[in-house]
Amino acid sequence: MFRFLPLSLLLLTACGAPEPLYMIDTPQDLVEGKLRLQVATLEIREVSLPAYAEESQILLESGDGALSPIKDALWADEPTRAATLLLADRIAARSRSTVAAEPWPLETPAQAAVHVQVSQMVARAAGRLDLKGQFAVSSYDHVIRERIVRFDISAPLAESSPGGIAKASGEALKQLADQIVQELAR
């Protein structure tokens, strides 16, 4: 009878309530008029995030600067994938161009690609989410001028909850997508 006790305890542990999952919240605002970009087709390459931001756990910076996971809170999707798709969706919604995340789904290559490298994506105890890094615009056939643009975005963090962090993350990524659209519309 006692030899089944460890197995029973393991099964009970596995049957516990699952941790809640949070999606990066995309702000639903009305997009007034689509902008014409310098390219007709645009590929959004996989977003590069810092190692801590790629984790499935939702993190919050404490007063001493340590990043700590919020108890019982996980991202619903891989943060890299979620950020890449959010940027592609937002840029497509704001522009007249055909936009897709990599891998490029069409036979004819995209006229340009956007490579995003995030150096910092931190929910701060001070009530903001900081998103810093750079994006590069590359053009396979030199249809447009290639360039690197730095970004430093701060979105308000109304509450330090997983839902608040998800909302602020979505807002920061939306601002980044809008900045990319403005850069490509010039």
PDB file of C-alpha atoms in Angstrom:
ATOM      1  CA  MET A   1       0.000   0.000   0.000  1.00  0.00           C
ATOM      2  CA  PHE A   2       2.771   2.463   0.899  1.00  0.00           C
ATOM      3  CA  ARG A   3       4.645   1.805  -2.315  1.00  0.00           C
ATOM      4  CA  PHE A   4       1.868   3.592  -4.236  1.00  0.00           C
ATOM      5  CA  LEU A   5       2.009   6.669  -1.984  1.00  0.00           C
ATOM      6  CA  PRO A   6       4.726   8.524  -3.995  1.00  0.00           C
ATOM      7  CA  LEU A   7       2.853   7.842  -7.240  1.00  0.00           C
ATOM      8  CA  SER A   8      -0.409   9.064  -5.712  1.00  0.00           C
ATOM      9  CA  LEU A   9       1.238  12.267  -4.487  1.00  0.00           C
ATOM     10  CA  LEU A  10       2.749  12.869  -7.918  1.00  0.00           C
ATOM     11  CA  LEU A  11      -0.634  12.448  -9.600  1.00  0.00           C
ATOM     12  CA  LEU A  12      -2.302  14.810  -7.127  1.00  0.00           C
ATOM     13  CA  THR A  13       0.344  17.443  -7.784  1.00  0.00           C
ATOM     14  CA  ALA A  14      -0.129  17.108 -11.543  1.00  0.00           C
ATOM     15  CA  CYS A  15      -3.886  17.553 -11.188  1.00  0.00           C
ATOM     16  CA  GLY A  16      -3.587  20.946  -9.451  1.00  0.00           C
ATOM     17  CA  ALA A  17      -5.156  24.038 -10.917  1.00  0.00           C
ATOM     18  CA  PRO A  18      -3.225  25.281 -13.947  1.00  0.00           C
ATOM     19  CA  GLU A  19      -1.535  28.677 -13.789  1.00  0.00           C
ATOM     20  CA  PRO A  20      -3.463  31.455 -15.536  1.00  0.00           C
ATOM     21  CA  LEU A  21      -2.154  32.408 -18.981  1.00  0.00           C
ATOM     22  CA  TYR A  22      -1.989  36.002 -20.215  1.00  0.00           C
ATOM     23  CA  MET A  23      -1.839  37.216 -23.807  1.00  0.00           C
ATOM     24  CA  ILE A  24       0.024  40.382 -24.701  1.00  0.00           C
ATOM     25  CA  ASP A  25      -2.932  42.727 -24.839  1.00  0.00           C
ATOM     26  CA  THR A  26      -3.244  44.560 -28.135  1.00  0.00           C
ATOM     27  CA  PRO A  27      -4.988  47.919 -27.789  1.00  0.00           C
ATOM     28  CA  GLN A  28      -8.088  48.079 -29.946  1.00  0.00           C
ATOM     29  CA  ASP A  29      -8.056  51.597 -31.333  1.00  0.00           C
ATOM     30  CA  LEU A  30      -9.529  52.760 -34.569  1.00  0.00           C
ATOM     31  CA  VAL A  31      -7.000  53.120 -37.358  1.00  0.00           C
ATOM     32  CA  GLU A  32      -7.889  56.193 -39.360  1.00  0.00           C
ATOM     33  CA  GLY A  33      -6.633  55.936 -42.921  1.00  0.00           C
ATOM     34  CA  LYS A  34      -3.902  53.583 -44.000  1.00  0.00           C
ATOM     35  CA  LEU A  35      -0.509  55.003 -44.816  1.00  0.00           C
ATOM     36  CA  ARG A  36       1.324  54.257 -48.019  1.00  0.00           C
ATOM     37  CA  LEU A  37       4.729  52.762 -47.298  1.00  0.00           C
ATOM     38  CA  GLN A  38       7.779  52.927 -49.560  1.00  0.00           C
ATOM     39  CA  VAL A  39       7.385  49.202 -50.267  1.00  0.00           C
ATOM     40  CA  ALA A  40       4.429  47.107 -51.387  1.00  0.00           C
ATOM     41  CA  THR A  41       5.510  44.010 -49.440  1.00  0.00           C
ATOM     42  CA  LEU A  42       7.159  43.845 -46.025  1.00  0.00           C
ATOM     43  CA  GLU A  43       8.433  40.921 -43.973  1.00  0.00           C
ATOM     44  CA  ILE A  44       8.681  41.217 -40.184  1.00  0.00           C
ATOM     45  CA  ARG A  45      11.582  39.058 -39.056  1.00  0.00           C
ATOM     46  CA  GLU A  46      11.437  37.238 -35.734  1.00  0.00           C
ATOM     47  CA  VAL A  47      11.816  39.750 -32.910  1.00  0.00           C
ATOM     48  CA  SER A  48      14.966  39.305 -30.833  1.00  0.00           C
ATOM     49  CA  LEU A  49      14.228  39.654 -27.106  1.00  0.00           C
ATOM     50  CA  PRO A  50      16.595  39.561 -24.130  1.00  0.00           C
ATOM     51  CA  ALA A  51      16.780  36.121 -22.468  1.00  0.00           C
ATOM     52  CA  TYR A  52      14.691  37.216 -19.472  1.00  0.00           C
ATOM     53  CA  ALA A  53      11.913  38.526 -21.743  1.00  0.00           C
ATOM     54  CA  GLU A  54      11.786  35.254 -23.715  1.00  0.00           C
ATOM     55  CA  GLU A  55      10.780  33.308 -20.609  1.00  0.00           C
ATOM     56  CA  SER A  56       7.213  32.101 -20.199  1.00  0.00           C
ATOM     57  CA  GLN A  57       7.012  33.647 -16.736  1.00  0.00           C
ATOM     58  CA  ILE A  58       5.754  37.220 -16.422  1.00  0.00           C
ATOM     59  CA  LEU A  59       8.409  39.304 -14.664  1.00  0.00           C
ATOM     60  CA  LEU A  60       8.279  42.508 -12.624  1.00  0.00           C
ATOM     61  CA  GLU A  61      11.253  44.606 -11.572  1.00  0.00           C
ATOM     62  CA  SER A  62      11.383  45.203  -7.824  1.00  0.00           C
ATOM     63  CA  GLY A  63      12.640  48.351  -6.111  1.00  0.00           C
ATOM     64  CA  ASP A  64      16.182  46.943  -5.899  1.00  0.00           C
ATOM     65  CA  GLY A  65      16.305  46.206  -9.651  1.00  0.00           C
ATOM     66  CA  ALA A  66      15.789  42.438  -9.479  1.00  0.00           C
ATOM     67  CA  LEU A  67      13.435  40.867 -12.014  1.00  0.00           C
ATOM     68  CA  SER A  68      11.122  38.446 -10.238  1.00  0.00           C
ATOM     69  CA  PRO A  69       8.389  36.214 -11.642  1.00  0.00           C
ATOM     70  CA  ILE A  70       4.844  37.053 -10.654  1.00  0.00           C
ATOM     71  CA  LYS A  71       3.364  34.082  -8.839  1.00  0.00           C
ATOM     72  CA  ASP A  72       1.017  31.888 -10.881  1.00  0.00           C
ATOM     73  CA  ALA A  73       1.251  33.960 -14.076  1.00  0.00           C
ATOM     74  CA  LEU A  74       2.543  32.802 -17.462  1.00  0.00           C
ATOM     75  CA  TRP A  75       2.447  34.202 -20.973  1.00  0.00           C
ATOM     76  CA  ALA A  76      -0.110  32.402 -23.161  1.00  0.00           C
ATOM     77  CA  ASP A  77       2.255  32.397 -26.154  1.00  0.00           C
ATOM     78  CA  GLU A  78       6.011  32.494 -26.569  1.00  0.00           C
ATOM     79  CA  PRO A  79       6.875  36.191 -26.097  1.00  0.00           C
ATOM     80  CA  THR A  80       9.079  36.260 -29.218  1.00  0.00           C
ATOM     81  CA  ARG A  81       6.304  34.853 -31.395  1.00  0.00           C
ATOM     82  CA  ALA A  82       3.644  37.063 -29.811  1.00  0.00           C
ATOM     83  CA  ALA A  83       5.717  40.238 -30.297  1.00  0.00           C
ATOM     84  CA  THR A  84       6.527  39.350 -33.918  1.00  0.00           C
ATOM     85  CA  LEU A  85       2.894  38.657 -34.817  1.00  0.00           C
ATOM     86  CA  LEU A  86       1.624  41.737 -32.986  1.00  0.00           C
ATOM     87  CA  LEU A  87       4.040  43.965 -34.915  1.00  0.00           C
ATOM     88  CA  ALA A  88       3.093  42.359 -38.244  1.00  0.00           C
ATOM     89  CA  ASP A  89      -0.639  42.696 -37.532  1.00  0.00           C
ATOM     90  CA  ARG A  90      -0.387  46.317 -36.405  1.00  0.00           C
ATOM     91  CA  ILE A  91       1.806  47.380 -39.337  1.00  0.00           C
ATOM     92  CA  ALA A  92      -0.584  45.638 -41.755  1.00  0.00           C
ATOM     93  CA  ALA A  93      -3.553  47.421 -40.147  1.00  0.00           C
ATOM     94  CA  ARG A  94      -1.837  50.824 -40.400  1.00  0.00           C
ATOM     95  CA  SER A  95      -0.523  50.512 -43.966  1.00  0.00           C
ATOM     96  CA  ARG A  96      -1.571  49.621 -47.484  1.00  0.00           C
ATOM     97  CA  SER A  97       1.335  47.184 -47.855  1.00  0.00           C
ATOM     98  CA  THR A  98       1.169  43.410 -47.714  1.00  0.00           C
ATOM     99  CA  VAL A  99       2.805  42.563 -44.379  1.00  0.00           C
ATOM    100  CA  ALA A 100       3.588  39.148 -42.897  1.00  0.00           C
ATOM    101  CA  ALA A 101       5.771  37.689 -40.182  1.00  0.00           C
ATOM    102  CA  GLU A 102       8.556  35.354 -41.208  1.00  0.00           C
ATOM    103  CA  PRO A 103       8.683  32.888 -42.772  1.00  0.00           C
ATOM    104  CA  TRP A 104       7.546  34.917 -45.780  1.00  0.00           C
ATOM    105  CA  PRO A 105       4.534  32.996 -47.156  1.00  0.00           C
ATOM    106  CA  LEU A 106       4.619  34.158 -50.784  1.00  0.00           C
ATOM    107  CA  GLU A 107       6.764  32.936 -53.691  1.00  0.00           C
ATOM    108  CA  THR A 108       8.036  36.397 -54.601  1.00  0.00           C
ATOM    109  CA  PRO A 109      10.288  37.728 -51.822  1.00  0.00           C
ATOM    110  CA  ALA A 110       9.215  40.797 -49.863  1.00  0.00           C
ATOM    111  CA  GLN A 111      10.675  44.093 -51.041  1.00  0.00           C
ATOM    112  CA  ALA A 112      11.942  44.840 -47.534  1.00  0.00           C
ATOM    113  CA  ALA A 113      12.269  43.314 -44.094  1.00  0.00           C
ATOM    114  CA  VAL A 114      12.222  44.746 -40.590  1.00  0.00           C
ATOM    115  CA  HIS A 115      14.542  43.223 -37.986  1.00  0.00           C
ATOM    116  CA  VAL A 116      13.722  44.220 -34.384  1.00  0.00           C
ATOM    117  CA  GLN A 117      16.284  43.767 -31.617  1.00  0.00           C
ATOM    118  CA  VAL A 118      14.951  44.559 -28.157  1.00  0.00           C
ATOM    119  CA  SER A 119      17.665  45.314 -25.619  1.00  0.00           C
ATOM    120  CA  GLN A 120      15.267  45.964 -22.747  1.00  0.00           C
ATOM    121  CA  MET A 121      11.628  45.057 -22.071  1.00  0.00           C
ATOM    122  CA  VAL A 122      10.976  45.612 -18.385  1.00  0.00           C
ATOM    123  CA  ALA A 123       7.858  46.162 -16.280  1.00  0.00           C
ATOM    124  CA  ARG A 124       9.126  48.608 -13.665  1.00  0.00           C
ATOM    125  CA  ALA A 125       7.877  48.941 -10.094  1.00  0.00           C
ATOM    126  CA  ALA A 126       7.789  52.702 -10.783  1.00  0.00           C
ATOM    127  CA  GLY A 127       4.659  52.222 -12.913  1.00  0.00           C
ATOM    128  CA  ARG A 128       5.899  51.982 -16.485  1.00  0.00           C
ATOM    129  CA  LEU A 129       6.988  49.396 -19.019  1.00  0.00           C
ATOM    130  CA  ASP A 130      10.187  50.277 -20.870  1.00  0.00           C
ATOM    131  CA  LEU A 131      10.887  48.933 -24.352  1.00  0.00           C
ATOM    132  CA  LYS A 132      14.286  49.842 -25.806  1.00  0.00           C
ATOM    133  CA  GLY A 133      16.347  48.639 -28.723  1.00  0.00           C
ATOM    134  CA  GLN A 134      16.668  49.130 -32.446  1.00  0.00           C
ATOM    135  CA  PHE A 135      15.042  48.068 -35.668  1.00  0.00           C
ATOM    136  CA  ALA A 136      16.761  47.670 -39.000  1.00  0.00           C
ATOM    137  CA  VAL A 137      15.119  48.037 -42.380  1.00  0.00           C
ATOM    138  CA  SER A 138      16.762  45.876 -45.017  1.00  0.00           C
ATOM    139  CA  SER A 139      15.883  45.677 -48.674  1.00  0.00           C
ATOM    140  CA  TYR A 140      16.961  42.647 -50.679  1.00  0.00           C
ATOM    141  CA  ASP A 141      16.934  44.476 -54.001  1.00  0.00           C
ATOM    142  CA  HIS A 142      17.709  47.905 -52.507  1.00  0.00           C
ATOM    143  CA  VAL A 143      14.177  49.086 -53.270  1.00  0.00           C
ATOM    144  CA  ILE A 144      14.499  51.482 -50.321  1.00  0.00           C
ATOM    145  CA  ARG A 145      17.369  52.901 -48.296  1.00  0.00           C
ATOM    146  CA  GLU A 146      18.525  50.482 -45.617  1.00  0.00           C
ATOM    147  CA  ARG A 147      18.831  51.923 -42.134  1.00  0.00           C
ATOM    148  CA  ILE A 148      18.947  51.283 -38.407  1.00  0.00           C
ATOM    149  CA  VAL A 149      16.657  53.223 -36.069  1.00  0.00           C
ATOM    150  CA  ARG A 150      16.844  53.210 -32.287  1.00  0.00           C
ATOM    151  CA  PHE A 151      13.709  53.275 -30.148  1.00  0.00           C
ATOM    152  CA  ASP A 152      13.068  54.089 -26.501  1.00  0.00           C
ATOM    153  CA  ILE A 153       9.414  53.610 -25.607  1.00  0.00           C
ATOM    154  CA  SER A 154       7.756  53.907 -22.223  1.00  0.00           C
ATOM    155  CA  ALA A 155       4.157  52.775 -21.691  1.00  0.00           C
ATOM    156  CA  PRO A 156       2.186  53.413 -18.502  1.00  0.00           C
ATOM    157  CA  LEU A 157       1.818  50.432 -16.183  1.00  0.00           C
ATOM    158  CA  ALA A 158      -1.493  51.103 -14.439  1.00  0.00           C
ATOM    159  CA  GLU A 159      -1.110  48.116 -12.139  1.00  0.00           C
ATOM    160  CA  SER A 160       1.646  45.626 -11.351  1.00  0.00           C
ATOM    161  CA  SER A 161      -0.603  42.650 -12.046  1.00  0.00           C
ATOM    162  CA  PRO A 162      -0.071  40.182 -14.908  1.00  0.00           C
ATOM    163  CA  GLY A 163      -3.011  41.771 -16.730  1.00  0.00           C
ATOM    164  CA  GLY A 164      -1.516  45.234 -16.259  1.00  0.00           C
ATOM    165  CA  ILE A 165       1.855  44.075 -17.587  1.00  0.00           C
ATOM    166  CA  ALA A 166       0.162  42.381 -20.567  1.00  0.00           C
ATOM    167  CA  LYS A 167      -1.711  45.585 -21.382  1.00  0.00           C
ATOM    168  CA  ALA A 168       1.403  47.777 -21.066  1.00  0.00           C
ATOM    169  CA  SER A 169       3.416  45.315 -23.205  1.00  0.00           C
ATOM    170  CA  GLY A 170       0.796  45.508 -25.938  1.00  0.00           C
ATOM    171  CA  GLU A 171       0.752  49.306 -25.776  1.00  0.00           C
ATOM    172  CA  ALA A 172       4.556  49.524 -26.034  1.00  0.00           C
ATOM    173  CA  LEU A 173       4.638  47.143 -29.014  1.00  0.00           C
ATOM    174  CA  LYS A 174       1.815  49.096 -30.659  1.00  0.00           C
ATOM    175  CA  GLN A 175       3.870  52.292 -30.299  1.00  0.00           C
ATOM    176  CA  LEU A 176       6.869  50.509 -31.830  1.00  0.00           C
ATOM    177  CA  ALA A 177       4.766  49.313 -34.784  1.00  0.00           C
ATOM    178  CA  ASP A 178       3.492  52.859 -35.302  1.00  0.00           C
ATOM    179  CA  GLN A 179       7.077  54.162 -35.234  1.00  0.00           C
ATOM    180  CA  ILE A 180       8.087  51.586 -37.870  1.00  0.00           C
ATOM    181  CA  VAL A 181       5.141  52.609 -40.068  1.00  0.00           C
ATOM    182  CA  GLN A 182       6.093  56.294 -39.773  1.00  0.00           C
ATOM    183  CA  GLU A 183       9.706  55.482 -40.665  1.00  0.00           C
ATOM    184  CA  LEU A 184       8.673  53.500 -43.760  1.00  0.00           C
ATOM    185  CA  ALA A 185       6.107  56.089 -44.869  1.00  0.00           C
ATOM    186  CA  ARG A 186       8.759  58.800 -45.319  1.00  0.00           C
TER     187      ARG A 186
END
